[in-house]
XYZ file of C-alpha atoms in Angstrom:
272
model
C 8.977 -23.094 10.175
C 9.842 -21.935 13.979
C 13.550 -21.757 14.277
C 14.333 -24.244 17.242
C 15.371 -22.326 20.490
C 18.179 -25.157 21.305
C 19.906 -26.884 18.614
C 22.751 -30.146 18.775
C 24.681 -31.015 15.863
C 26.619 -34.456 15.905
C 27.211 -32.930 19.295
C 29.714 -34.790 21.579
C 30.956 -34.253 25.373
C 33.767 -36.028 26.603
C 35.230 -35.659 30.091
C 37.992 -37.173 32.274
C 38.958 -39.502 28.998
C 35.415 -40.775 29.416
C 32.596 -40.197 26.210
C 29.153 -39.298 27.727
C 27.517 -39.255 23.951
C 28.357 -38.792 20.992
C 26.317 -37.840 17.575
C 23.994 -36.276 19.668
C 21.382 -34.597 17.315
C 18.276 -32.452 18.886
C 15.742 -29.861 18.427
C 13.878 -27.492 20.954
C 10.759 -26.030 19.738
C 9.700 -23.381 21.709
C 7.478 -24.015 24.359
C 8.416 -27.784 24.574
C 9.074 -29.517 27.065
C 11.617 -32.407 26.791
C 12.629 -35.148 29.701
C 16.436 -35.634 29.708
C 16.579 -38.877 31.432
C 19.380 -41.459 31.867
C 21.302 -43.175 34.619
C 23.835 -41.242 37.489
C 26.922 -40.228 35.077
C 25.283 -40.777 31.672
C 25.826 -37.072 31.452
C 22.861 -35.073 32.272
C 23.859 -32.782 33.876
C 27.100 -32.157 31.880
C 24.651 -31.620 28.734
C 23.641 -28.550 30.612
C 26.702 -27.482 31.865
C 27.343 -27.570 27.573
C 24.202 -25.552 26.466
C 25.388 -22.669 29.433
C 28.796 -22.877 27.727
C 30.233 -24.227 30.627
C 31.731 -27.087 29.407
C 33.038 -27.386 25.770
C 31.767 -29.926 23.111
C 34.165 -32.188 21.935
C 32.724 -32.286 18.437
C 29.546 -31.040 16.881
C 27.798 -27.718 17.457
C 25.289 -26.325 20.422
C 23.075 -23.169 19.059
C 20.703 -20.606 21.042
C 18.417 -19.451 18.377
C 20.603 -20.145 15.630
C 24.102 -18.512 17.420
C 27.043 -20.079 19.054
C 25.711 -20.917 22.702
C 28.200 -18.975 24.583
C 28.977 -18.349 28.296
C 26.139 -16.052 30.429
C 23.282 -15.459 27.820
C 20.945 -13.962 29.455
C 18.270 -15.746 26.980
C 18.818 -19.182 28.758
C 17.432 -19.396 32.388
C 18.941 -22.146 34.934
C 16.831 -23.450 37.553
C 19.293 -25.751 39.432
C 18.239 -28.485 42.245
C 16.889 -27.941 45.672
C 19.344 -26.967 48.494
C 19.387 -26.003 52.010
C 20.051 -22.544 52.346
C 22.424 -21.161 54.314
C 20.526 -19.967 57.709
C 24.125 -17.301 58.167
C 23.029 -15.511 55.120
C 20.793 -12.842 55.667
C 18.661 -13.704 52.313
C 14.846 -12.834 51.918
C 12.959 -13.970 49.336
C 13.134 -10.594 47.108
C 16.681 -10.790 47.397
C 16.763 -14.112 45.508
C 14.896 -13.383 42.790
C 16.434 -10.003 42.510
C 20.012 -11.883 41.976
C 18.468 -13.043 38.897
C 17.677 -9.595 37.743
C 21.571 -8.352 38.420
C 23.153 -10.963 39.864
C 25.395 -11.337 36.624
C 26.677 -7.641 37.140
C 29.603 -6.671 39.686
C 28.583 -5.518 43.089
C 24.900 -5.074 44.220
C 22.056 -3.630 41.830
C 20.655 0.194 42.361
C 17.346 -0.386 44.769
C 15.612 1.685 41.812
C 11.815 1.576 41.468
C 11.437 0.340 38.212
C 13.819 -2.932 39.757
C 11.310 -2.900 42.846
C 8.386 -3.362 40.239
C 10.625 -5.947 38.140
C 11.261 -7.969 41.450
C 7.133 -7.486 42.381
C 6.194 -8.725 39.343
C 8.209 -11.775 39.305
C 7.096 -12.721 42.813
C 3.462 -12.815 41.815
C 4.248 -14.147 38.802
C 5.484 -17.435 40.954
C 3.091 -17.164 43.073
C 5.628 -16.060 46.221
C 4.677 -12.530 46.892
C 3.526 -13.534 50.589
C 6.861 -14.439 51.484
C 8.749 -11.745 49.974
C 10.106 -10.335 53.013
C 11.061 -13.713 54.529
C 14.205 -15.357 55.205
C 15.035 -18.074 52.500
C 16.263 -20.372 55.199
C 13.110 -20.170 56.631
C 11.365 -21.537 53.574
C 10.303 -24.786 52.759
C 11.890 -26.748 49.868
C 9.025 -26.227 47.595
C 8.885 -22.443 48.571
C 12.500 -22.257 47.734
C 12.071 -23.750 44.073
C 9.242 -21.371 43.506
C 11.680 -18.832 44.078
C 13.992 -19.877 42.304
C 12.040 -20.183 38.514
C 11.090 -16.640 39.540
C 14.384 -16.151 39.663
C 15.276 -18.078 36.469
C 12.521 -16.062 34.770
C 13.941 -12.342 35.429
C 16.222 -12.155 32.328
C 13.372 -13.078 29.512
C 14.561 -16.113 28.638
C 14.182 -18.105 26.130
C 15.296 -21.828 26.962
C 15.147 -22.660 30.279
C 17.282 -25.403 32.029
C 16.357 -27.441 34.930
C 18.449 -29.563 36.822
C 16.840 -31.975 38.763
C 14.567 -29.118 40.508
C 12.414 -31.410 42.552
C 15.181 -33.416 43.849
C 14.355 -33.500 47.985
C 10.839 -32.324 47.663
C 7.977 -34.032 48.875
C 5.312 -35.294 46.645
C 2.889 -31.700 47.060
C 6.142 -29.797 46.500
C 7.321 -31.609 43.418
C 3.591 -31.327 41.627
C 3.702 -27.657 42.874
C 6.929 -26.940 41.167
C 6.453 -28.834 37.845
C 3.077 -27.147 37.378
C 4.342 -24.204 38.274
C 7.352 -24.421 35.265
C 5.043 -26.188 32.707
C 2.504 -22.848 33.313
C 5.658 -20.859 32.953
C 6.701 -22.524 29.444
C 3.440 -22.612 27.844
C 2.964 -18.174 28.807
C 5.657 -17.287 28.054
C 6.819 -19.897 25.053
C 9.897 -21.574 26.721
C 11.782 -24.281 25.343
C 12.323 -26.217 28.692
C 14.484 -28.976 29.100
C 14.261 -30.849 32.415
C 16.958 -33.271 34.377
C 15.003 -35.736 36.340
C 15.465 -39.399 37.671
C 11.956 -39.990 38.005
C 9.527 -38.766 35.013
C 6.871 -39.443 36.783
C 5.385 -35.976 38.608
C 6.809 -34.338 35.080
C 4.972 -37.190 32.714
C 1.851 -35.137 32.193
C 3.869 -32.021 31.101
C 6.193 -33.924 28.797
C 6.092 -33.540 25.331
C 9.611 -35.682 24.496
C 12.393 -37.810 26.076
C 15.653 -37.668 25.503
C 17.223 -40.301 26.867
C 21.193 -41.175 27.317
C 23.008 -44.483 28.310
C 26.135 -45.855 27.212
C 27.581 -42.580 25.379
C 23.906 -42.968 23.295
C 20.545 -41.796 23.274
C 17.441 -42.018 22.215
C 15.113 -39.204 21.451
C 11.031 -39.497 21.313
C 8.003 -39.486 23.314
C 7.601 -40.819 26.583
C 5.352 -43.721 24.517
C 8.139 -44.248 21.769
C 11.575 -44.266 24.224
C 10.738 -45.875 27.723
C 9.797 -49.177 25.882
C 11.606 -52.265 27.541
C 13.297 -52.929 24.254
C 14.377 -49.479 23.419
C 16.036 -49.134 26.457
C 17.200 -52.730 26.488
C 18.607 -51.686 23.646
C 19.917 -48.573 24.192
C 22.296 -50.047 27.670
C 23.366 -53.262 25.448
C 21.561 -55.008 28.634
C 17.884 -56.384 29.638
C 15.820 -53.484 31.046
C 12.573 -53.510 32.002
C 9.734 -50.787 31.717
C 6.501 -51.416 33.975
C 3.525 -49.655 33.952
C 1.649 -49.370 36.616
C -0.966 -47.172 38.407
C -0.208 -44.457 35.658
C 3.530 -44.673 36.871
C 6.859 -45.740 35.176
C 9.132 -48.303 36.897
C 12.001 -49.002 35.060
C 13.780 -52.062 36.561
C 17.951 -52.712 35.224
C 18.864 -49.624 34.170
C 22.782 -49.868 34.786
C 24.125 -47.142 36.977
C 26.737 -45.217 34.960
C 28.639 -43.506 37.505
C 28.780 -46.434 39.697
C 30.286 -48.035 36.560
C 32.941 -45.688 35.942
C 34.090 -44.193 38.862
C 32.454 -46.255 41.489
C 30.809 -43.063 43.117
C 26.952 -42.615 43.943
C 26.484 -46.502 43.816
C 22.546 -46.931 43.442
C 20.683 -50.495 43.723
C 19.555 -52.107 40.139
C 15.508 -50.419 40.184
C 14.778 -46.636 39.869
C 11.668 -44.602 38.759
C 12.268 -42.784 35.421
């Protein structure tokens, strides 16, 4: 049997007096890739925030590779969502993905060759090597999200995180970036597990969905989960699933964080 890369035991999170799930149970095979889907402030993002030992579990157990998941392991690699760089910062594109080869020590890394071939390899590797020497500002989105699983790639490792990464892209971007991390995954044996509102540019990569509402979940595949009555289900409320076109419309889905803290308020029909 493979050992799982990423593995939740009756795993809980609560924050702010507030239960995101509870008896949260999951395995990562490596080079999977698993949909975590769910409504704004179903707790997403927060799982991540767990598995990088950023946030403690309330109850249960989060393992790397059979270990503790603790704070900085180098073995899991974070790709977070697109953002406007900052045009003030004098940033090229090798820069970024060499913060992901030594951006975890103090003060700047040695300019030594054998970190110049590290940060080449990487480049091509994304497919960014023609823009190496350009500003990051400068960049499109999608350019900047190629950089970035370049730079989510430098420390080897073995899980790799995505938070919403094609959030703000447009359509050629967001297929340019998923292919781009599902090729990734299936070279180099990832576990991946991918934040998204919208499954829909990810559904052909997708092997599973895990799925939170409500302080629950459901875990399958994209066939077994986003089924009207699963989800229906699953929020205690009517939701429906449409298919159409090869796309997913799910139309109900309850807005969690609008719920709770009345923040990010959404209207009643998203894409999952």
């Amino acid at each position: 049997m493979t050992t799982p890369v990423l593995t939740l035991r009756d795993a809980e999170l609560t924050l702010g007096g507030r239960t995101l799930w509870t008896g949260l149970d999951l395995d990562v095979a490596p080079g999977e890739f698993l949909a975590v889907l769910g409504a704004n402030g179903s707790g997403k993002t927060s799982l991540l925030k767990a598995i990088l030992g950023q946030h403690r579990l309330s109850a249960g157990e989060a393992r790397l590779l059979g270990e503790p998941v603790r704070h900085g392991d180098r073995r899991i690699g974070y790709i977070p969502q697109q953002r406007r760089a900052d045009d003030r910062v004098a940033l090229r594109g090798r820069d970024l993905i060499a913060l992901g080869i030594d951006g975890h020590r103090l003060g700047p890394g040695l300019p030594t060759a054998a970190r110049r071939r590290r940060v080449d390899a990487l480049l091509a590797e994304v497919g960014a090597s023609h823009y190496a020497r350009v500003p990051v500002a400068a960049l499109s989105g999608g350019e900047q999200q190629r950089l970035r699983v370049g730079q989510s790639l430098a420390g080897d490792p073995r899980l790799l995180l995505c938070d919403e990464p094609l959030a703000s892209l447009d359509l050629r971007a967001q297929r340019a970036v998923s292919e781009l991390i599902d090729a990734r995954r299936r070279a180099r044996g990832l576990g991946v597990l991918f934040v998204t509102h919208d499954i829909n540019p990810v559904l052909a990569h997708v092997d599973r969905v895990l799925y939170l509402a409500g302080g629950r979940f459901r875990v399958g595949t994209p066939d077994e989960v986003l089924r009207s009555a699963v989800l229906s289900e699953l929020y205690s409320s009517p939701v429906d699933v449409i298919r159409a076109n090869g796309r997913i419309i799910i139309v109900g889905a309850p807005d969690e964080s609008h719920a709770h803290d009345h923040a990010h308020a959404h209207g009643p029909q998203s894409e999952a």
